[in-house]
Amino acid sequence: MDAVAPAAPDRSDTGASSGGTGARGSRHLGDYAGVVPFFVYIGLFLLLPTLIVVVGAFQANDGSPTLSNVESVLTEQAFLAAFGRSIWLSVVTALLGAVLGGLLAWAVASGDPNGRLRPIIVAASGVLAQFGGVMLAFAFLATFGFNGLVTLLLRDSLGVDPQESAGWLYGMNGLAVVYTYFQIPLMLIVFLPAFDALRREWRDASESLGGSSWTYWRHIAGPILAPSFLGALLLLFANALSAYATAAALISQGSPIVPLQISTALTSEVVLGQANVGKALALAMILVVAVVMTLYALIQRRASRWAK
Amino acid sequence: MQTKRSRVVLVAVAAFAVIVAGCGALGGGGSDAAATATTAEGMGGMTALEEAAKAEGKLNVIALPRDWANYGEILDAFSAKYGITIDEQQPDANSQQEIDAANSTKGTDRAPDVFDLGANVALANTTLFAPYQVGAWADIPDNLKEASGLWYSDYAGFMSIGCDAAKVALPATVADLLKPEYKGMIALNGDPTKAAAGFHGVVMAALANGGSADDITAGIDFFKQLNDAGNLLPVDPTPATIASGQTPCVIDWEYNNAAQANDTNAAAGIDWQIAIPTDAPPVASYYIQAINKDAPNPAAARLWEEFLYSADGQNGWLRGFARPILQEKLVADGTIDTEALGKLAEASAAPVVLTQDQLTAGQDLLTGNWTITIE
């Protein structure tokens, strides 16, 4: 997903290559030796798994080619519903994360750049953005679960039935809240540089020419920030779509979202031989991300047109 | 860590032995008769089988945790009775890993001699098994064995409801679970689309509500009612959730539930009691025994099966809260361990065991419906 990380807003030198002035023919293979580990890594952990997923999705259990795995993904109500919920969850938490995280980034950016609070917030966000998975699920269970601190406090002080006060955590609403928890700091980390790139002088120039605050945001800051914002939004979408461990730790009955459906297909001990249906589901997820990335590229091209 | 180190040494020694065996006398001599024997008589009777097994002196077992269905006691008893050394490989492996290990060690003297498998894995791999009929063959029900002896069921778990009687009364029937006093109390062990225990819990609910093993719709509907009433907990029960009181009632295999009625829980004030619901016939799932057709110790493998289907082996499982397949015969013979039997819940009718087709049909139904059922 690094490929979709938001571009720095002042990326005006896109076409210029650093080696552009040198003699192209004199490049040796040795120049590329440094990137070999990177390509090996990409090959082993991105391309190979993708290949296994794509091939497996079109294979029956005996290895013969078949369309039945893909067909069941496209026709079975349970799978379609899971995709619907996954996309809902990703869109909602990406939007919440982008808006709340964006506002937070704005607040941090407009504060004193050498102040004491800023490095603390940035460091905390760096940690919290990666604080997903089982740890985060456990933290929420320990706080808001049936035996959670807050739940028991509410029960003992106000007599609230834990069923009423804690039930939400174990379903889609719970997932949305927990996912938003790691989306906001992630948004802050990836979006803060865009705010920092806004120069004070631009605002001064706008105001000295009689522009209002609205004019500044509408015609200057907005267009500059838009590509980064959209890029960050997509990153958050993909982040939520692919998250598995948090959901697996939180939800024990039912498989509402696609990563959990894939897990069921791969690990069920009741009916065996569903691994390739799981791969077809994974292929469909890859396609969803591919569609979103294409849209992003189109929007990005249009949004950054002003820069040329 | 002493044991871990000695295990590493053991593995190294075994690996060396494999290499040496591979260069020299692979397969050894004298066991050819055992490798093809389909009954003890085919070996010249039990005494001859014993002699051949003692001559081999070794038995490789796999995926038998010592605290699972009391296997520790059974393994020790076999070893002591016949003087045969048992190599306990990968005790925590699952059924599929047993098969994988048999394939990867095929032809070596490290290959597992015998399997203890989940039914679906066993049925998918019958080509790896050697047919053998134990002495008590006739007493194993026909639907729980393969006619030629490729595989045969060994012990069962019944679906049960365990409850902390200190908190709430033990329900007698599945229908009782809908009562308001069980609000926020009932947990099902595992998602039924993934875990066999959870799946059979739904089957039990189906049988109690007019459904059948062929069509478990009624069971899914029951869980929907249970969920709508707020009685079903969205928590996966474990010994920890039981000990901490999060899951006061658990629908699970009887041997799992029975193991919770232990001293530690009792000391913590948890009075764990187990019922097999009376409004449905008991729902059972049997594990399956089979002999590896490439067993490096074919005679010991066959003697092991004879031992498991003797009163000693069967009572061994019973003491681990598993229901041995020859339970009725042992009761009739008067050889059953009555104390161990007394610890199991009452079960009136003959158990219902699902066929592979019924499992698949139920699974298809659940895949499409379970997530929306418990929403």
XYZ file of C-alpha atoms in Angstrom:
683
model
C 0.000 0.000 0.000
C 3.035 2.248 0.101
C 2.429 3.000 -3.549
C -0.709 4.931 -2.662
C 0.758 6.957 0.165
C -0.201 10.583 -0.337
C 2.093 12.616 -2.444
C 3.764 15.688 -1.035
C 1.757 18.630 -2.309
C 4.702 20.473 -3.785
C 5.690 17.586 -5.990
C 6.303 19.712 -9.056
C 9.443 17.923 -10.188
C 7.702 14.654 -11.045
C 9.120 14.436 -14.536
C 12.713 15.176 -13.663
C 14.817 12.129 -13.042
C 17.987 12.488 -11.056
C 20.026 10.571 -13.604
C 18.517 12.477 -16.470
C 21.645 14.412 -17.294
C 24.033 11.466 -17.216
C 24.879 9.166 -20.094
C 22.110 6.539 -20.035
C 24.123 3.878 -21.778
C 26.821 3.740 -19.151
C 24.588 2.352 -16.441
C 25.804 -0.959 -15.116
C 23.837 -3.746 -13.620
C 25.849 -3.108 -10.507
C 23.945 0.123 -10.009
C 20.857 -1.928 -9.283
C 22.485 -4.285 -6.783
C 21.226 -2.161 -3.920
C 17.587 -2.660 -4.836
C 17.824 -6.435 -5.257
C 16.757 -7.130 -1.651
C 13.734 -4.894 -2.229
C 12.686 -6.752 -5.362
C 13.262 -10.122 -3.682
C 11.131 -8.955 -0.784
C 8.364 -7.674 -3.071
C 8.557 -10.870 -5.094
C 8.288 -13.190 -2.094
C 5.742 -11.304 -0.047
C 3.606 -9.497 -2.619
C 3.874 -11.046 -6.077
C 4.140 -14.702 -5.078
C 1.158 -14.630 -2.682
C -0.859 -12.707 -5.274
C 0.008 -15.326 -7.870
C -0.969 -18.147 -5.506
C -4.280 -16.406 -4.794
C -5.052 -15.751 -8.457
C -4.180 -19.276 -9.594
C -5.894 -20.930 -6.641
C -9.083 -18.956 -7.202
C -9.516 -20.690 -10.546
C -8.594 -24.180 -9.393
C -10.725 -27.006 -8.083
C -9.404 -29.042 -5.161
C -7.851 -31.561 -7.557
C -5.980 -28.768 -9.350
C -8.143 -28.717 -12.471
C -9.287 -25.310 -13.769
C -12.745 -24.187 -12.689
C -14.881 -21.081 -12.395
C -17.002 -22.439 -9.551
C -15.013 -20.707 -6.768
C -15.415 -17.312 -8.402
C -19.019 -18.089 -9.251
C -19.886 -18.856 -5.651
C -18.222 -15.626 -4.509
C -20.294 -13.657 -6.996
C -23.606 -15.418 -6.390
C -23.768 -16.547 -2.766
C -25.695 -14.122 -0.632
C -23.429 -14.599 2.393
C -20.329 -13.558 0.466
C -22.011 -10.589 -1.211
C -23.357 -9.420 2.138
C -19.872 -9.751 3.639
C -18.468 -7.570 0.858
C -21.229 -5.042 1.470
C -20.406 -4.895 5.182
C -16.649 -4.780 4.575
C -17.003 -1.853 2.197
C -19.452 -0.072 4.526
C -17.027 -0.523 7.417
C -14.045 0.667 5.374
C -15.862 3.711 3.970
C -17.334 4.774 7.312
C -14.121 4.361 9.292
C -12.010 5.927 6.516
C -14.307 8.976 6.391
C -14.465 9.296 10.179
C -10.718 8.815 10.445
C -9.980 11.232 7.612
C -12.227 14.002 8.932
C -11.310 13.681 12.608
C -7.643 12.949 11.883
C -7.558 15.805 9.357
C -8.938 18.257 11.903
C -6.406 17.022 14.423
C -3.607 17.461 11.884
C -4.835 21.003 11.208
C -4.808 21.775 14.915
C -1.297 20.372 15.305
C -0.035 22.166 12.183
C -1.406 25.535 13.239
C 0.179 25.231 16.680
C 3.712 26.206 17.560
C 6.012 24.040 15.359
C 8.621 24.057 18.120
C 6.136 23.548 20.936
C 6.296 20.661 23.353
C 2.885 19.202 22.536
C 3.529 18.564 18.863
C 6.258 15.877 19.143
C 4.206 14.163 21.841
C 1.094 13.993 19.647
C 3.050 12.862 16.600
C 4.877 10.169 18.557
C 1.677 8.980 20.218
C -0.062 8.826 16.834
C 2.801 6.814 15.411
C 2.320 4.230 18.124
C -1.485 4.241 18.146
C -1.756 3.964 14.360
C -0.039 0.576 14.630
C -1.890 -0.387 17.794
C -4.352 -2.608 15.958
C -4.957 -6.304 16.174
C -5.503 -8.434 19.227
C -4.031 -5.888 21.658
C -6.503 -3.218 20.633
C -9.429 -5.625 20.691
C -8.392 -6.719 24.154
C -8.086 -3.135 25.335
C -11.655 -2.451 24.211
C -12.926 -5.726 25.691
C -11.286 -4.911 29.003
C -12.879 -1.471 28.965
C -16.281 -1.882 27.319
C -16.755 -5.683 27.128
C -19.258 -7.605 29.241
C -16.712 -7.774 32.053
C -15.106 -4.466 31.123
C -14.189 -1.766 33.584
C -16.711 0.775 32.314
C -19.466 -1.813 31.920
C -19.104 -3.008 35.498
C -18.893 0.579 36.735
C -22.146 1.405 34.957
C -23.749 -1.728 36.347
C -22.686 -1.057 39.922
C -23.380 2.654 39.972
C -26.389 3.062 37.678
C -27.659 -0.505 37.447
C -27.237 -0.680 33.679
C -27.569 -4.225 32.349
C -24.227 -5.281 30.776
C -26.247 -6.773 27.904
C -27.477 -3.289 27.057
C -24.271 -1.382 27.660
C -21.709 -3.805 26.199
C -23.511 -5.710 23.455
C -22.650 -3.189 20.744
C -18.932 -3.939 20.966
C -19.255 -7.446 19.535
C -20.795 -6.496 16.180
C -20.331 -4.167 13.235
C -20.795 -1.024 15.351
C -18.070 -2.207 17.687
C -15.769 -2.850 14.741
C -16.447 0.638 13.376
C -15.526 2.267 16.695
C -12.410 0.159 17.195
C -11.208 0.660 13.610
C -11.732 4.426 13.870
C -9.488 4.312 16.915
C -6.472 3.406 14.774
C -7.593 5.309 11.663
C -7.464 8.764 13.301
C -3.781 8.656 14.332
C -2.854 7.113 10.985
C -4.561 10.021 9.239
C -2.625 12.454 11.404
C 0.717 10.889 10.486
C 0.118 10.772 6.740
C -1.692 14.117 6.468
C 0.381 16.343 8.756
C 3.200 16.834 6.194
C 0.645 18.220 3.724
C -0.445 20.869 6.252
C 3.152 21.676 7.070
C 3.797 22.346 3.395
C 1.215 25.146 3.353
C 3.299 28.294 3.561
C 2.333 31.161 5.789
C 3.148 33.558 2.936
C 0.379 32.160 0.757
C -2.197 33.065 3.318
C -0.658 36.504 3.784
C -0.669 37.010 0.018
C -4.305 35.992 -0.208
C -5.299 38.331 2.608
C -3.298 41.278 1.333
C -5.089 40.889 -1.984
C -8.410 41.099 -0.131
C -9.229 37.376 0.013
C -11.353 36.089 2.856
C -10.613 32.987 4.883
C -13.061 31.137 2.624
C -11.219 32.302 -0.484
C -7.970 31.027 0.945
C -9.339 27.573 1.739
C -11.412 27.307 -1.438
C -8.798 28.467 -3.935
C -5.422 27.893 -2.301
C -5.232 25.471 0.617
C -8.110 23.237 -0.557
C -6.719 22.405 -4.003
C -3.244 21.869 -2.568
C -4.481 19.551 0.159
C -7.077 17.691 -1.920
C -4.785 15.112 -3.568
C -3.127 14.317 -0.246
C -6.491 14.071 1.464
C -7.835 11.703 -1.164
C -4.661 9.655 -1.013
C -4.890 9.413 2.745
C -8.575 8.499 2.482
C -7.701 5.630 0.180
C -4.939 4.481 2.496
C -7.418 4.409 5.382
C -9.948 2.549 3.226
C -7.422 -0.142 2.323
C -6.214 -0.249 5.925
C -9.724 -1.010 7.177
C -10.625 -3.369 4.347
C -7.665 -5.624 4.981
C -7.671 -5.546 8.793
C -8.194 -9.032 10.172
C -6.791 -9.636 13.638
C -8.869 -6.958 15.388
C -12.084 -8.354 13.964
C -11.067 -11.949 14.619
C -10.361 -11.159 18.258
C -13.579 -9.194 18.732
C -16.114 -11.283 16.835
C -16.505 -14.904 17.824
C -19.837 -15.753 16.228
C -20.545 -15.156 12.560
C -18.219 -13.841 9.876
C -19.691 -10.471 8.935
C -16.728 -9.158 6.946
C -14.674 -10.653 4.127
C -11.382 -11.269 5.981
C -13.337 -13.371 8.490
C -15.074 -15.254 5.653
C -11.650 -16.038 4.186
C -10.505 -17.278 7.572
C -13.563 -19.544 7.777
C -12.872 -20.934 4.308
C -9.259 -21.684 5.216
C -9.641 -23.021 8.741
C -13.061 -24.632 9.088
C -12.756 -28.097 10.604
C -16.361 -28.905 9.749
C -16.101 -28.913 5.978
C -12.684 -29.226 4.383
C -11.431 -28.237 0.947
C -12.760 -24.658 0.896
C -9.295 -23.086 0.642
C -9.751 -22.104 -2.997
C -13.061 -20.368 -2.281
C -11.065 -18.366 0.256
C -8.591 -17.500 -2.482
C -11.430 -16.390 -4.758
C -12.638 -14.102 -1.940
C -9.117 -12.704 -1.597
C -8.989 -12.128 -5.355
C -12.239 -10.171 -5.132
C -10.690 -8.035 -2.371
C -7.685 -7.348 -4.581
C -10.080 -6.236 -7.319
C -11.948 -3.895 -4.950
C -8.661 -2.238 -4.016
C -7.641 -2.105 -7.680
C -10.868 -0.288 -8.589
C -10.394 2.184 -5.737
C -6.789 2.799 -6.744
C -7.781 3.442 -10.346
C -10.383 5.947 -9.193
C -7.754 7.538 -7.014
C -5.325 7.861 -9.922
C -8.011 9.551 -12.043
C -8.988 11.962 -9.260
C -5.368 12.630 -8.456
C -4.628 13.518 -12.058
C -7.536 15.924 -12.177
C -6.941 17.392 -8.724
C -3.294 18.121 -9.374
C -3.895 19.689 -12.795
C -3.557 23.178 -11.355
C 0.070 22.475 -10.517
C 1.133 22.167 -14.131
C 13.859 -26.932 29.567
C 15.554 -30.229 30.287
C 12.814 -32.056 28.437
C 12.991 -29.789 25.420
C 16.710 -30.309 25.098
C 16.423 -34.061 25.410
C 13.715 -33.943 22.778
C 16.055 -32.116 20.414
C 18.667 -34.806 21.003
C 16.026 -37.443 20.417
C 15.045 -35.847 17.127
C 18.687 -35.657 16.064
C 19.224 -39.294 16.964
C 16.048 -40.271 15.158
C 17.059 -38.295 12.081
C 20.411 -40.054 12.112
C 18.660 -43.383 12.479
C 16.511 -42.551 9.482
C 19.588 -41.866 7.373
C 21.268 -45.069 8.511
C 18.088 -47.052 7.922
C 17.727 -45.451 4.524
C 21.200 -46.669 3.551
C 20.811 -50.104 5.024
C 18.001 -52.386 5.984
C 14.911 -50.269 5.449
C 11.707 -51.893 6.537
C 13.557 -54.659 8.363
C 12.488 -58.271 8.139
C 9.851 -60.401 9.769
C 7.068 -57.800 9.771
C 5.749 -58.536 6.313
C 3.091 -60.845 7.690
C 2.002 -58.118 10.122
C 1.872 -55.430 7.443
C -0.851 -57.284 5.564
C -2.676 -58.963 8.466
C -6.303 -57.846 8.618
C -7.065 -59.644 11.898
C -5.097 -61.015 14.818
C -5.887 -64.509 13.470
C -4.124 -63.537 10.258
C -0.978 -63.215 12.354
C -1.522 -66.576 13.970
C -3.500 -65.341 16.962
C -3.064 -62.744 19.692
C 0.025 -64.443 21.165
C 1.828 -64.365 17.832
C 0.812 -60.720 17.358
C 2.188 -59.885 20.785
C 5.463 -61.655 20.007
C 5.856 -59.816 16.702
C 5.049 -56.467 18.312
C 7.527 -57.049 21.133
C 10.146 -57.962 18.539
C 9.554 -54.598 16.881
C 9.745 -53.034 20.326
C 8.543 -49.623 19.152
C 5.355 -47.760 18.351
C 5.060 -44.323 16.766
C 1.940 -42.417 17.735
C 1.080 -38.878 16.698
C -1.154 -36.073 17.917
C -2.098 -37.739 21.209
C -1.925 -35.054 23.944
C -1.430 -36.758 27.305
C -4.305 -34.749 28.812
C -6.690 -35.498 25.925
C -9.221 -38.236 26.648
C -6.761 -39.581 29.227
C -4.222 -40.667 26.593
C -1.321 -40.257 29.021
C -2.566 -43.139 31.167
C -3.430 -45.270 28.134
C 0.012 -44.836 26.542
C 1.786 -45.660 29.804
C -0.408 -48.711 30.372
C 0.319 -50.079 26.887
C 4.031 -49.445 27.218
C 4.185 -51.099 30.625
C 2.060 -54.103 29.623
C 4.036 -55.060 26.499
C 7.428 -53.449 27.093
C 7.088 -51.471 23.883
C 8.665 -48.014 23.663
C 6.221 -45.380 22.434
C 7.448 -42.389 20.470
C 4.876 -39.652 21.011
C 5.233 -37.314 18.063
C 3.707 -33.815 17.802
C 1.179 -34.291 20.607
C -0.577 -30.999 19.785
C -0.951 -31.556 16.043
C -4.446 -31.591 14.535
C -5.928 -34.301 12.341
C -4.786 -32.820 9.052
C -1.244 -32.470 10.401
C -1.253 -36.187 11.263
C -1.908 -36.955 7.613
C 0.701 -34.429 6.480
C 3.270 -36.023 8.795
C 2.470 -39.498 7.462
C 3.037 -38.265 3.908
C 6.245 -36.398 4.668
C 7.840 -39.223 6.686
C 6.578 -42.008 4.454
C 9.063 -44.872 4.163
C 11.085 -43.855 7.222
C 10.944 -45.451 10.643
C 9.675 -42.114 11.984
C 6.354 -42.444 10.184
C 3.341 -42.657 12.517
C 2.070 -46.225 12.938
C -1.468 -45.299 13.979
C -3.829 -42.359 13.665
C -6.540 -40.849 15.854
C -8.450 -38.606 13.465
C -11.482 -36.390 13.150
C -14.069 -38.132 10.982
C -13.968 -35.789 7.996
C -10.182 -35.900 7.738
C -10.231 -39.689 8.067
C -12.825 -40.099 5.308
C -10.780 -37.950 2.945
C -7.627 -40.038 3.391
C -8.683 -43.691 3.438
C -6.058 -44.584 0.827
C -3.395 -44.153 3.520
C -4.906 -46.775 5.825
C -4.303 -50.504 6.196
C -7.455 -52.561 6.798
C -7.521 -54.262 10.183
C -10.372 -55.654 12.266
C -9.859 -55.727 16.015
C -11.091 -58.625 18.136
C -14.197 -56.681 19.207
C -15.022 -55.814 15.584
C -18.557 -57.222 15.715
C -19.465 -54.929 18.616
C -18.656 -51.722 16.730
C -21.872 -50.438 15.094
C -21.837 -50.809 11.299
C -22.352 -47.111 10.600
C -19.309 -46.260 12.693
C -16.741 -48.353 10.852
C -15.561 -49.077 7.338
C -16.623 -52.596 6.367
C -13.148 -53.857 5.438
C -11.542 -52.318 8.541
C -9.844 -49.277 6.981
C -11.155 -47.163 9.853
C -13.306 -47.582 12.950
C -14.701 -45.117 15.471
C -13.085 -45.085 18.887
C -14.632 -42.648 21.344
C -17.261 -39.945 21.194
C -18.113 -36.667 22.705
C -21.802 -35.904 23.250
C -23.094 -32.377 22.883
C -23.836 -31.013 26.324
C -24.732 -27.916 28.282
C -22.482 -26.980 31.159
C -23.602 -24.387 33.693
C -22.293 -22.829 36.854
C -25.023 -24.063 39.210
C -23.914 -21.475 41.761
C -25.219 -18.816 39.389
C -28.121 -20.392 37.538
C -30.007 -23.685 37.573
C -28.779 -26.383 35.217
C -31.180 -26.557 32.249
C -32.717 -29.954 31.520
C -33.686 -29.236 27.933
C -32.618 -27.119 25.003
C -35.934 -25.255 25.274
C -35.047 -24.196 28.840
C -32.271 -22.028 27.445
C -34.859 -19.525 26.189
C -36.000 -18.762 29.738
C -35.309 -15.218 30.923
C -33.042 -16.370 33.753
C -30.429 -17.306 31.137
C -30.244 -13.772 29.747
C -26.644 -12.984 28.800
C -25.441 -16.371 30.028
C -25.157 -18.827 27.150
C -22.041 -19.248 25.037
C -21.542 -21.608 22.128
C -18.060 -23.067 21.711
C -16.902 -21.706 18.393
C -18.514 -20.321 15.281
C -20.500 -23.255 13.832
C -19.222 -22.494 10.333
C -15.700 -23.145 11.597
C -15.721 -25.322 14.685
C -17.158 -28.808 14.935
C -18.302 -28.197 18.521
C -20.327 -25.123 17.611
C -21.754 -26.878 14.564
C -22.995 -29.823 16.603
C -24.509 -27.380 19.097
C -26.722 -26.102 16.288
C -27.540 -29.692 15.309
C -28.576 -30.403 18.905
C -30.876 -27.371 18.851
C -32.321 -28.562 15.540
C -33.144 -32.021 16.902
C -34.804 -30.462 19.951
C -36.960 -28.231 17.774
C -38.412 -30.624 15.227
C -35.481 -30.519 12.837
C -33.356 -33.436 11.747
C -29.743 -34.229 10.999
C -30.618 -33.697 7.323
C -32.123 -30.257 7.828
C -30.842 -28.124 10.683
C -32.900 -25.027 9.821
C -34.813 -25.415 13.094
C -31.519 -25.218 14.994
C -30.523 -21.991 13.257
C -33.974 -20.548 14.024
C -33.560 -21.535 17.663
C -30.277 -19.691 17.950
C -31.912 -16.665 16.349
C -34.564 -16.732 19.109
C -31.840 -17.206 21.687
C -29.945 -14.227 20.293
C -33.048 -12.038 20.010
C -33.894 -12.839 23.632
C -30.415 -11.621 24.608
C -29.524 -15.013 26.056
C -26.727 -15.818 23.614
C -23.340 -14.317 24.459
C -21.083 -13.226 21.599
C -18.111 -14.585 23.534
C -16.017 -17.617 22.656
C -15.947 -19.750 25.810
C -12.593 -20.945 27.120
C -11.508 -22.300 30.515
C -10.512 -18.685 31.288
C -13.968 -17.230 30.546
C -15.536 -19.972 32.644
C -13.156 -19.367 35.549
C -13.763 -15.612 35.416
C -17.534 -16.063 35.270
C -18.009 -14.447 31.857
C -19.650 -17.526 30.386
C -21.925 -19.066 33.046
C -23.398 -21.599 30.557
C -21.518 -23.265 27.725
C -22.744 -25.477 24.899
C -19.814 -27.766 24.157
C -18.619 -31.361 23.937
C -19.209 -33.240 27.149
C -15.509 -34.001 27.661
C -14.678 -30.293 27.477
C -17.456 -29.383 29.859
C -16.692 -32.260 32.238
C -13.080 -31.122 32.468
C -14.356 -27.785 33.854
C -15.866 -29.483 36.893
C -12.386 -29.451 38.422
C -10.958 -28.597 41.820
C -9.600 -25.202 40.768
C -12.995 -24.018 39.603
C -14.695 -25.535 42.641
C -12.296 -23.665 44.929
C -13.237 -20.451 43.096
C -16.900 -21.078 43.910
C -17.872 -22.378 40.485
C -20.197 -25.369 40.714
C -19.868 -26.597 37.104
C -22.568 -29.120 36.221
C -23.292 -30.821 32.927
C -26.529 -31.895 31.281
C -27.268 -33.729 28.084
C -30.607 -32.190 27.054
C -33.553 -34.541 27.280
C -35.620 -32.980 24.501
C -33.270 -34.264 21.811
C -31.399 -37.498 21.233
C -27.730 -37.013 22.127
C -25.655 -35.589 19.276
C -22.314 -37.344 19.032
C -19.175 -37.062 17.029
C -16.717 -39.935 17.056
C -13.013 -39.854 16.557
C -11.581 -42.509 14.315
C -8.748 -45.026 14.599
C -6.765 -46.196 11.620
C -3.438 -47.905 10.953
C -0.920 -46.329 8.586
C -0.494 -48.728 5.640
C 3.188 -47.727 5.595
C 3.562 -48.259 9.348
C 7.199 -48.927 10.272
C 5.973 -51.100 13.165
C 2.947 -52.899 11.699
C 2.625 -55.528 14.428
C 2.878 -52.969 17.259
C 0.299 -50.845 15.432
C -2.144 -53.747 15.362
C -1.453 -54.666 18.970
C -2.097 -51.010 19.945
C -5.530 -51.173 18.299
C -6.311 -54.451 20.068
C -5.314 -52.785 23.339
C -7.498 -49.724 22.705
C -10.524 -51.941 22.057
C -9.909 -54.020 25.187
C -11.569 -53.106 28.492
C -8.315 -51.404 29.595
C -8.178 -49.069 26.619
C -11.898 -48.332 26.607
C -11.994 -47.576 30.338
C -8.941 -45.375 29.847
C -10.896 -43.131 27.502
C -13.898 -43.233 29.812
C -11.773 -41.865 32.649
C -10.964 -38.936 30.319
C -14.717 -38.171 30.004
C -14.856 -39.583 26.470
C -17.519 -42.165 25.673
C -15.826 -45.317 24.359
C -17.533 -47.027 21.454
C -17.733 -50.388 23.263
C -19.413 -48.835 26.318
C -22.534 -51.019 26.023
C -20.490 -54.209 25.635
C -18.389 -53.297 28.667
C -21.554 -52.651 30.690
C -22.956 -56.015 29.591
C -19.654 -57.760 30.379
C -19.457 -56.025 33.749
C -15.961 -54.765 32.925
C -16.823 -51.048 32.791
C -15.269 -48.589 35.229
C -18.520 -47.719 37.011
C -17.007 -44.791 38.885
C -15.870 -43.117 35.661
C -19.199 -43.895 34.007
C -20.991 -42.262 36.938
C -19.219 -38.991 36.226
C -20.797 -38.709 32.785
C -24.213 -37.150 32.353
C -27.244 -39.377 31.753
C -28.028 -39.995 28.110
C -31.225 -41.834 27.373
C -31.505 -42.446 23.647
C -29.057 -43.760 21.061
C -26.763 -40.984 19.800
C -27.216 -39.276 16.450
C -24.028 -39.217 14.379
C -23.989 -37.097 11.244
C -22.875 -38.524 7.921
C -20.485 -36.634 5.687
C -23.390 -35.592 3.416
C -25.343 -34.256 6.385
C -22.296 -32.316 7.554
C -21.900 -30.736 4.136
C -25.601 -29.898 3.793
C -25.659 -28.345 7.279
C -22.507 -26.416 6.557
C -23.890 -24.992 3.307
C -26.990 -23.850 5.159
C -24.955 -22.231 7.934
C -22.524 -20.480 5.609
C -25.448 -18.634 4.082
C -27.345 -17.929 7.282
C -25.255 -17.886 10.430
C -23.894 -14.353 10.213
C -27.344 -12.832 9.723
C -28.812 -15.146 12.367
C -26.743 -13.734 15.190
C -26.701 -10.138 13.992
